Tab-separated table of C-alpha atoms in Angstrom:
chain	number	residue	atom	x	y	z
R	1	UNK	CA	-12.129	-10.784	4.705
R	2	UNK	CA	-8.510	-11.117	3.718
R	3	UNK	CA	-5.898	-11.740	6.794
R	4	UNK	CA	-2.108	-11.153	6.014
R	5	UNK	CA	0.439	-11.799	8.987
R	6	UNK	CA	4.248	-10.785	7.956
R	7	UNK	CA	7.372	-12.093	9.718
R	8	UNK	CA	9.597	-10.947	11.630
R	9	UNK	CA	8.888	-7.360	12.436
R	10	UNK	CA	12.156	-6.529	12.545
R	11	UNK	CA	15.535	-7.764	11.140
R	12	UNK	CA	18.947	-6.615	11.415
R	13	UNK	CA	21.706	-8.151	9.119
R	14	UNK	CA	25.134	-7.331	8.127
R	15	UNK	CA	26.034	-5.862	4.524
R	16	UNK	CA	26.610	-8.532	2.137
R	17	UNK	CA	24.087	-10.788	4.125
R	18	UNK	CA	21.056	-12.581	2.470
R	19	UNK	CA	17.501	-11.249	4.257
R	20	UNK	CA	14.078	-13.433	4.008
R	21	UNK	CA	10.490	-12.024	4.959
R	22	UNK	CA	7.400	-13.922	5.398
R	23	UNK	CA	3.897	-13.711	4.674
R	24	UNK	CA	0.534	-15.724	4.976
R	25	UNK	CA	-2.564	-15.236	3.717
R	26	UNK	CA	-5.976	-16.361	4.693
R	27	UNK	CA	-8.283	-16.252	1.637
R	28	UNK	CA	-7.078	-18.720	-1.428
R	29	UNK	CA	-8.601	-16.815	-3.796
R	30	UNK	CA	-6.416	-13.977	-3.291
R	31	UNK	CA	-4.048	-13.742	-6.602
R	32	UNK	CA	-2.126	-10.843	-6.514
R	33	UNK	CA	0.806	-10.297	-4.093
R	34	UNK	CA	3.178	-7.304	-3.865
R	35	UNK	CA	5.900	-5.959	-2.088
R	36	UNK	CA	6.502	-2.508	-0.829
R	37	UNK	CA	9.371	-0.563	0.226
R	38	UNK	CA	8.527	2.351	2.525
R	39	UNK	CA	11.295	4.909	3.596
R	40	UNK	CA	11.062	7.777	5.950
R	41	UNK	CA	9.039	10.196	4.968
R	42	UNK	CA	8.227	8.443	1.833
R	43	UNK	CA	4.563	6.549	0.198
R	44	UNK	CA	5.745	2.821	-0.711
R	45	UNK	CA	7.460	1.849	-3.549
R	46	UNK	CA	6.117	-1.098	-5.630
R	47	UNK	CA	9.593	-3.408	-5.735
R	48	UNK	CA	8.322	-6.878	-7.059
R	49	UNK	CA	4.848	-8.543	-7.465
R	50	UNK	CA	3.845	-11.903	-8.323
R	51	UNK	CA	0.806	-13.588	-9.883
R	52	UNK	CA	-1.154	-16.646	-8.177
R	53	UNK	CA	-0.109	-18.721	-11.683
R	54	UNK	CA	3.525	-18.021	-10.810
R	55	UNK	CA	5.808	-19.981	-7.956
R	56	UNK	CA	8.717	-17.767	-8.178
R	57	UNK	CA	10.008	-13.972	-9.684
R	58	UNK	CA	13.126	-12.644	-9.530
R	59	UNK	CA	14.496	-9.325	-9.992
R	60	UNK	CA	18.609	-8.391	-10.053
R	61	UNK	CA	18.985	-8.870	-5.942
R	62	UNK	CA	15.140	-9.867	-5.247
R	63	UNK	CA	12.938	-12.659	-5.768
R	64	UNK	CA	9.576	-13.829	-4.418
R	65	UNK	CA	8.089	-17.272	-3.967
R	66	UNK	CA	4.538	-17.972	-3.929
R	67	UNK	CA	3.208	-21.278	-2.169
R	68	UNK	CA	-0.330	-21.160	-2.884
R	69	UNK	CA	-1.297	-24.541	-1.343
R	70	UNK	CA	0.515	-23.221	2.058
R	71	UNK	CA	-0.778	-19.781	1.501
R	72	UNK	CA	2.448	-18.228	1.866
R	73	UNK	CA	4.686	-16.037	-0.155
R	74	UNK	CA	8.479	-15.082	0.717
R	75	UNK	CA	10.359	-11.982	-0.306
R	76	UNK	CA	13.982	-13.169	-0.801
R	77	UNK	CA	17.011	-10.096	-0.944
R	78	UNK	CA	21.013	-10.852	-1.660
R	79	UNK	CA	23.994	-9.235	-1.070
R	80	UNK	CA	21.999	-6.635	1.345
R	81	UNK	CA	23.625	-3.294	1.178
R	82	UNK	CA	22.889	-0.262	3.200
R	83	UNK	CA	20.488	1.471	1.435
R	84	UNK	CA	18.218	-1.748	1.394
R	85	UNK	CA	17.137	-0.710	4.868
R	86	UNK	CA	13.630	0.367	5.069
R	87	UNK	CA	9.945	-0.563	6.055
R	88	UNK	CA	8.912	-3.620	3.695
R	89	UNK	CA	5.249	-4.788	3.369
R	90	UNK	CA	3.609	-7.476	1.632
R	91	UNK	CA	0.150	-7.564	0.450
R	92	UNK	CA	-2.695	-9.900	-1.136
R	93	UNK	CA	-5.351	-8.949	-3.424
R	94	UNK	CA	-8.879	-10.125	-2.912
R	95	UNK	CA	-10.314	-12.022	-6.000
R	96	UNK	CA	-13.781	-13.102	-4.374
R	97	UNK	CA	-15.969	-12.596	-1.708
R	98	UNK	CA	-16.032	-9.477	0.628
R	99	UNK	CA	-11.938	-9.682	0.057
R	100	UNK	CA	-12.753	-8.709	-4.103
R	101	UNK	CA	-10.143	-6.330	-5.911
R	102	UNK	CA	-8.782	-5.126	-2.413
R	103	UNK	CA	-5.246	-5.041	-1.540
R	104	UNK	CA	-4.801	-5.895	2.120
R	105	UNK	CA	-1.170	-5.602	3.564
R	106	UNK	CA	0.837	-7.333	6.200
R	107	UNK	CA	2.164	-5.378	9.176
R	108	UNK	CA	5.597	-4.405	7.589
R	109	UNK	CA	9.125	-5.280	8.535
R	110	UNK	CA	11.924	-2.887	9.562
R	111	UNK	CA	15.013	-4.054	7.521
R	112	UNK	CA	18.395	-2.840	9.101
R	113	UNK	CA	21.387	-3.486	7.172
R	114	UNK	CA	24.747	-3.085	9.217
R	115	UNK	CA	27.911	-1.623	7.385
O	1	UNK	CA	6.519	10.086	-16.320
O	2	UNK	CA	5.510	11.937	-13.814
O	3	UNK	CA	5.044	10.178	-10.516
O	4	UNK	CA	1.572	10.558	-8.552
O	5	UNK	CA	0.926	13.347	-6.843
O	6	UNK	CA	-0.883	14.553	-3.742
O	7	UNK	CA	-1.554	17.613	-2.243
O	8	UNK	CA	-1.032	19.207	0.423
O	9	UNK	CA	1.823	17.492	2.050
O	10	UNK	CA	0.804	18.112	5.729
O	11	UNK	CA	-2.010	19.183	6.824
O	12	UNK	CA	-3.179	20.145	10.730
O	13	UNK	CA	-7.169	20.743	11.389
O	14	UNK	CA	-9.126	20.733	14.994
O	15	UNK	CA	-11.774	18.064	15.851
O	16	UNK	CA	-14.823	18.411	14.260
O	17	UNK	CA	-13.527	20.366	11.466
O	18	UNK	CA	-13.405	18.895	7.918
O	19	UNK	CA	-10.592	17.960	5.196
O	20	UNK	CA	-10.427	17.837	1.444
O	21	UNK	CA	-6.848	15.632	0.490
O	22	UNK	CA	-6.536	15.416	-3.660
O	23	UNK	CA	-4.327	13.373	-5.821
O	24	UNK	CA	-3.324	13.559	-9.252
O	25	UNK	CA	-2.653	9.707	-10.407
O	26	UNK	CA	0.423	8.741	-12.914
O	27	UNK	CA	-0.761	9.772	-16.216
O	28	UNK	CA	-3.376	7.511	-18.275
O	29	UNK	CA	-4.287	5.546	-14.902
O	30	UNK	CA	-7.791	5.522	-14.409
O	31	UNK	CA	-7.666	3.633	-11.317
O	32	UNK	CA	-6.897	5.793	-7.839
O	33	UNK	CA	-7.261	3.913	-4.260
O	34	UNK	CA	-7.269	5.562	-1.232
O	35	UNK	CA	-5.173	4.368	2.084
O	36	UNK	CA	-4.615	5.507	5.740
O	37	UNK	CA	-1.346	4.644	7.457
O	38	UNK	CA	-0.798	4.505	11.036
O	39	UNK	CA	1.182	3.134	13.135
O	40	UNK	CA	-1.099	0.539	15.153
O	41	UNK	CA	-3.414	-0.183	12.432
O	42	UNK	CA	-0.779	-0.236	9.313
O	43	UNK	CA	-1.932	0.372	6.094
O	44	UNK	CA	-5.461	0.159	5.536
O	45	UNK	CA	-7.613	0.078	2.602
O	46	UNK	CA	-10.335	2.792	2.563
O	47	UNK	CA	-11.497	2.635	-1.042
O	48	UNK	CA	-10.938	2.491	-5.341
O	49	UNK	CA	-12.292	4.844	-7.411
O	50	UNK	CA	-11.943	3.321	-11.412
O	51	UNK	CA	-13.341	5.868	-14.180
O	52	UNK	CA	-15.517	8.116	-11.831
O	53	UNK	CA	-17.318	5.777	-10.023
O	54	UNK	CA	-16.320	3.768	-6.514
O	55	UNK	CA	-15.251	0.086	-7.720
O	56	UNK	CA	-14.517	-1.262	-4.235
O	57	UNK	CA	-14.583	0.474	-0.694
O	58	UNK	CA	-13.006	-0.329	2.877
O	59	UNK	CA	-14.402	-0.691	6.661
O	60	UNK	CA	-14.436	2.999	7.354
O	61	UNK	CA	-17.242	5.220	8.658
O	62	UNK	CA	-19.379	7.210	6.247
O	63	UNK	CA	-17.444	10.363	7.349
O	64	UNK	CA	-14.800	9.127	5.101
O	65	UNK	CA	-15.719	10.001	1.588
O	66	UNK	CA	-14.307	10.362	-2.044
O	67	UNK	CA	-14.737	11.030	-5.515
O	68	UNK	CA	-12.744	10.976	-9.176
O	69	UNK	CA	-13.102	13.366	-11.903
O	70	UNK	CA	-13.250	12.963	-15.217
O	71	UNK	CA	-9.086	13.581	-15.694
O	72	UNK	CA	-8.821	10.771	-12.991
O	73	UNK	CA	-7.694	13.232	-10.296
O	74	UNK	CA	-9.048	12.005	-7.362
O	75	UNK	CA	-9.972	13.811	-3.713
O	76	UNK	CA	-11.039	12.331	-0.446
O	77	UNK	CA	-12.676	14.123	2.141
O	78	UNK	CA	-13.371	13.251	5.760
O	79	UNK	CA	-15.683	15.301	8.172
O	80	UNK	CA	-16.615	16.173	11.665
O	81	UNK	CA	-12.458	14.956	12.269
O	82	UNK	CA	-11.854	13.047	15.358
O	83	UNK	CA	-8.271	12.609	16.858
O	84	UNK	CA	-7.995	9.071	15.655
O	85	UNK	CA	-8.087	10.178	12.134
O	86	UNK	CA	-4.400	11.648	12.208
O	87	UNK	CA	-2.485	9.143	9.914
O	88	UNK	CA	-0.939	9.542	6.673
O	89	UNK	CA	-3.101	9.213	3.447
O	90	UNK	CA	-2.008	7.718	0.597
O	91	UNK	CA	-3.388	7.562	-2.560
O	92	UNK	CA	-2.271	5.132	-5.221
O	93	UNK	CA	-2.779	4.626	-8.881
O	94	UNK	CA	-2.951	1.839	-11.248
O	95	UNK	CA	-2.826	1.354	-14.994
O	96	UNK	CA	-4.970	-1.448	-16.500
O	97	UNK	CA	-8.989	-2.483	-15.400
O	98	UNK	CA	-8.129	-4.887	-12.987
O	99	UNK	CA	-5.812	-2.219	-10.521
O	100	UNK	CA	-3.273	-4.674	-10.374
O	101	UNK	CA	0.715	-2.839	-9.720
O	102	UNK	CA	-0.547	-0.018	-7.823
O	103	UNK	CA	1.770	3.377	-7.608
O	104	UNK	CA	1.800	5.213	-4.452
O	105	UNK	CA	2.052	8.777	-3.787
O	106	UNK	CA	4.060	10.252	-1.283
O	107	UNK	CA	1.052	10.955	0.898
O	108	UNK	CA	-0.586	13.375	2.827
O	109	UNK	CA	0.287	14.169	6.847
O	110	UNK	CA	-2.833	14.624	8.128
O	111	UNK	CA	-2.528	16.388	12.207
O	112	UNK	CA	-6.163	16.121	14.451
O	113	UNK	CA	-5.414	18.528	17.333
């Protein structure tokens, strides 16, 4: 089945500050990615997703890039303000195999942003 | 639009004992997927319901179950509990055939004593 590592597990940055999370995936045929942010208390929130036919989306502060031959896609956020800080998970979607219309999710990141 | 929904918020049940979670999906999405969240496992897919019938399904035992109505309102249940099966349950819905952007509730607290 589908295998998605994230990077770092945690990361601390000051306000203002640019902050970059990684993901790989195992299974090419997975072509569907999404990020999540989760705060306390909260169920995630669906912030930006990208298509396998796409290399980059961007969003006011966020973007994601999607390096299919590498198997890795990148969540990219700017001018990082204080309420930015939260849980953030990435996630592929199965297209074949035992992987097939299931969305399996990385391990999640704990974003701190410093005043 | 309303958000999706799920009920009830916390929940606290004895081993062996069984649970009935429900979730009312954003409206028109005939897609629901069940998920448990917990800290050393993460989020885990435990299975898609899509127009009443189970469209994909996760590594879980057979003690976790599910099923979606005909409004799209979905339940899972699990039985005979075990203390590994506190987590949080989420349930998330999705718009379209393919279950692609999925929407997630705020969950469900579930407490194994």
């Amino acid at each position: 089945g589908e295998n998605v590592e994230q990077h770092p597990s945690t990361l601390s940055v000051q306000e203002g500050d640019s902050a970059v999370i990684k993901c790989t995936y195992s299974d090419s045929a997975s072509n569907y990615f999404p990020w999540y942010k989760q705060e306390l208390g909260k169920g995630p929130q669906l912030i930006i997703d990208i298509r396998s036919n796409v290399g980059e989306k961007k969003d006011q502060r966020i973007a994601v890039t999607l390096n299919k031959t590498a198997k890795h896609f990148s969540l990219h956020i700017t001018e990082t303000q204080p309420e930015d800080s939260a849980v953030y998970f990435c996630a592929a979607k199965g297209a074949g195999g035992t992987s097939y219309g299931k969305l399996t999710f990385g391990q999640g990141t704990i974003l701190t942003v410093h005043p | 639009k309303a958000g999706v929904t799920q009920t009830p918020r916390y929940l606290i049940k004895t081993r062996g004992q069984q649970v009935t979670l429900s979730c009312s999906p954003i409206s028109g999405h005939r897609s629901v997927s069940w998920y448990q969240q917990t800290p050393g496992q993460g989020l885990q897919f435990l299975f898609e319901y899509f127009s009443e019938t189970q469209r994909n399904k996760g590594n879980f035992p057979g003690r976790f179950s599910g099923r979606q109505f005909s409004n799209s309102r979905s339940e899972m249940n699990v039985s005979t509990l075990e203390l590994g099966d506190s987590a949080l349950y989420l349930c998330a819905s999705s718009g379209g055939t393919e279950g692609y952007e999925q929407y997630f509730g705020p969950g469900t607290r579930l407490t194994v004593t």
